[in-house]
């Protein structure tokens, strides 16, 4: 049965994508080192507004399991993800990097801990991941235009908690990596797979958001404590 147009992935695309586009767009306009207030203050206000608008149309981040367990598992995975990130970025990172000022570091650390998890996980592990599954479903059904059918006649709400496919893992992780610097692509791809694993294990995005927040916070503390600014 076809879903209402207001529930179709095409209709939901802007709600999921706008916070990410605003976040990235501001990054292209302002430099976080020289003008941290403009970049991170702007992101806090503009991305926060985009999230407040878009989240009203999102599917629930919670799944069939308790949120407390998902938050705890996500926190553990986030710490493991920090080690994974450092280990995979270090061989490709620039040999030298300038330290961030105290104010710039604090602004970036606070924003990175709060916004990217809420911007990227619903978009990539929720929307993109689910759209790939709907695309594969339409293709198996013999559709001649599986992507269009997935966008216009599919329903993200029909995706079972924890449902996955190899293609969904690859596409969502590659999309996540594409939003990072080239020397971070390997680490971002591996981290994307880790987040997909949380979705498969818990059937929710609460665990993914929790893990991403812990990783970003732990990485900020690590680079400040060790001086490994090229990892950030």
XYZ file of C-alpha atoms in Angstrom:
232
model
C 0.000 0.000 0.000
C 1.344 3.423 -0.919
C 2.090 5.803 1.906
C 0.915 9.376 2.094
C 3.184 11.780 0.156
C 3.955 13.555 3.419
C 5.485 10.325 4.706
C 7.553 9.481 1.640
C 11.357 9.668 1.772
C 11.284 12.363 -0.885
C 9.012 14.506 1.278
C 11.231 13.906 4.306
C 14.535 14.625 2.557
C 14.741 18.309 3.485
C 13.872 17.663 7.120
C 16.779 15.240 7.424
C 19.267 17.026 5.156
C 18.806 20.703 6.068
C 20.653 20.572 9.433
C 23.618 18.900 7.726
C 23.637 21.394 4.854
C 23.547 24.339 7.255
C 26.356 22.826 9.349
C 28.586 22.246 6.321
C 27.644 25.527 4.674
C 28.692 27.595 7.676
C 31.991 25.707 7.718
C 32.702 26.956 4.210
C 32.024 30.574 5.210
C 33.910 30.916 8.498
C 37.190 29.619 9.898
C 36.998 28.030 13.322
C 40.534 28.962 14.316
C 40.417 32.667 13.507
C 36.741 33.330 14.193
C 35.373 30.583 16.443
C 32.430 32.660 17.667
C 31.141 33.244 14.141
C 31.470 29.606 13.090
C 30.500 27.717 16.203
C 28.126 30.326 17.558
C 26.486 30.483 14.139
C 26.251 26.716 13.999
C 24.716 26.540 17.452
C 21.981 28.994 16.457
C 21.341 28.121 12.800
C 21.790 24.348 13.014
C 19.840 24.285 16.251
C 16.954 26.016 14.484
C 17.161 23.620 11.536
C 17.096 20.665 13.922
C 14.128 22.062 15.832
C 12.241 22.327 12.545
C 13.361 19.061 10.973
C 13.069 16.776 13.990
C 9.301 17.236 14.023
C 9.123 15.130 10.845
C 11.751 12.522 11.762
C 10.994 8.990 12.747
C 11.663 8.333 16.452
C 15.308 7.889 17.400
C 14.309 5.337 20.014
C 13.771 1.686 19.154
C 12.271 -1.405 20.771
C 14.962 -1.625 23.450
C 15.395 0.621 26.448
C 17.131 3.933 25.819
C 19.314 3.571 28.924
C 20.894 0.412 27.546
C 21.400 2.043 24.164
C 23.040 5.095 25.723
C 25.362 2.908 27.796
C 26.318 0.688 24.864
C 26.760 3.748 22.689
C 29.082 5.353 25.237
C 31.277 2.260 25.292
C 31.285 2.073 21.506
C 32.114 5.784 21.399
C 35.265 5.261 23.445
C 36.251 2.343 21.234
C 35.498 4.508 18.228
C 37.855 7.187 19.540
C 40.719 4.689 19.591
C 39.702 3.462 16.139
C 39.663 7.000 14.777
C 43.048 7.913 16.227
C 44.648 4.698 15.006
C 43.373 5.080 11.435
C 43.870 8.827 11.054
C 47.376 9.019 12.553
C 49.224 7.344 9.626
C 47.728 9.800 7.122
C 47.511 12.987 9.200
C 49.681 16.030 8.435
C 53.035 15.872 10.181
C 52.516 19.261 11.813
C 49.422 21.100 12.945
C 48.999 24.381 14.778
C 47.433 24.234 18.217
C 44.007 25.770 18.655
C 43.528 28.638 21.080
C 41.678 27.888 24.321
C 38.531 29.688 23.175
C 38.510 28.080 19.729
C 39.115 24.625 21.194
C 36.313 25.026 23.714
C 33.862 26.331 21.120
C 34.628 23.497 18.720
C 34.589 20.845 21.450
C 31.157 21.919 22.712
C 29.583 22.163 19.271
C 31.200 18.954 17.982
C 29.920 17.020 20.980
C 26.329 18.192 20.618
C 25.488 18.956 16.984
C 27.177 16.449 14.592
C 25.722 13.408 16.398
C 22.217 14.812 15.966
C 22.890 16.039 12.434
C 24.742 13.072 10.930
C 23.308 9.966 12.602
C 19.627 10.500 11.689
C 20.621 11.537 8.149
C 23.167 8.800 7.413
C 22.280 5.852 9.642
C 18.585 6.717 9.512
C 17.529 8.305 6.232
C 20.283 7.199 3.816
C 20.550 3.714 5.322
C 16.778 3.267 5.168
C 16.494 4.657 1.639
C 19.019 2.099 0.389
C 16.959 -0.675 1.966
C 13.823 0.660 0.274
C 15.707 0.896 -3.029
C 16.722 -2.764 -2.748
C 13.161 -3.730 -1.833
C 11.806 -1.967 -4.928
C 14.443 -3.564 -7.136
C 13.632 -7.034 -5.841
C 9.973 -6.328 -6.603
C 10.892 -5.751 -10.248
C 10.643 -1.959 -10.342
C 12.060 -0.329 -13.451
C 12.852 2.806 -11.447
C 13.702 1.492 -7.975
C 15.186 4.720 -6.650
C 12.186 6.800 -7.713
C 9.815 4.198 -6.309
C 11.752 4.133 -3.033
C 11.648 7.927 -2.784
C 8.006 8.369 -3.736
C 6.274 5.191 -2.594
C 8.481 3.773 0.136
C 8.194 4.414 3.839
C 11.088 4.683 6.250
C 8.662 3.596 8.954
C 8.460 0.192 7.260
C 12.131 -0.535 7.980
C 12.350 -3.041 10.817
C 14.594 -2.094 13.766
C 18.072 -3.429 13.053
C 17.316 -4.328 9.428
C 20.380 -4.051 7.219
C 22.080 -5.021 3.990
C 25.639 -4.934 2.726
C 24.769 -2.166 0.277
C 23.229 -0.052 3.032
C 26.369 -0.484 5.133
C 28.614 0.537 2.245
C 26.578 3.498 0.980
C 25.890 5.067 4.375
C 29.507 4.653 5.509
C 30.854 6.041 2.230
C 28.514 9.028 2.515
C 29.760 9.647 6.039
C 33.391 9.467 4.870
C 32.695 11.893 2.014
C 31.947 14.606 4.548
C 35.458 14.400 5.989
C 38.951 15.380 4.853
C 40.734 12.901 2.529
C 43.213 11.802 5.207
C 40.213 10.858 7.385
C 38.369 8.764 4.793
C 39.584 5.389 6.036
C 38.830 6.225 9.652
C 35.444 7.710 8.789
C 34.474 4.663 6.734
C 35.403 2.324 9.570
C 33.622 4.540 12.087
C 30.528 4.564 9.892
C 30.496 0.771 9.941
C 30.774 0.862 13.736
C 27.708 3.105 13.920
C 25.847 0.775 11.572
C 26.743 -2.064 13.926
C 25.021 -0.220 16.763
C 21.892 0.173 14.647
C 21.918 -3.548 13.884
C 22.549 -4.494 17.520
C 20.060 -2.122 19.164
C 17.602 -1.243 16.409
C 17.671 2.451 17.261
C 19.587 5.659 16.620
C 19.888 6.584 20.304
C 22.925 4.323 20.560
C 24.514 5.904 17.474
C 23.957 9.454 18.712
C 25.360 8.534 22.133
C 28.459 6.922 20.623
C 29.120 9.809 18.240
C 28.840 12.362 21.052
C 31.231 10.431 23.298
C 33.742 10.000 20.475
C 33.758 13.694 19.609
C 34.112 14.712 23.250
C 36.865 12.168 23.940
C 38.763 13.140 20.804
C 38.643 16.821 21.762
C 40.062 16.020 25.196
C 42.712 13.729 23.702
C 44.104 16.228 21.204
C 44.265 18.961 23.824
C 45.991 16.707 26.354
C 48.505 15.214 23.919
C 48.982 18.022 21.438
C 47.888 15.749 18.598
C 46.070 18.555 16.788
C 46.499 16.908 13.373
C 44.017 14.235 14.481
C 41.238 16.792 14.949
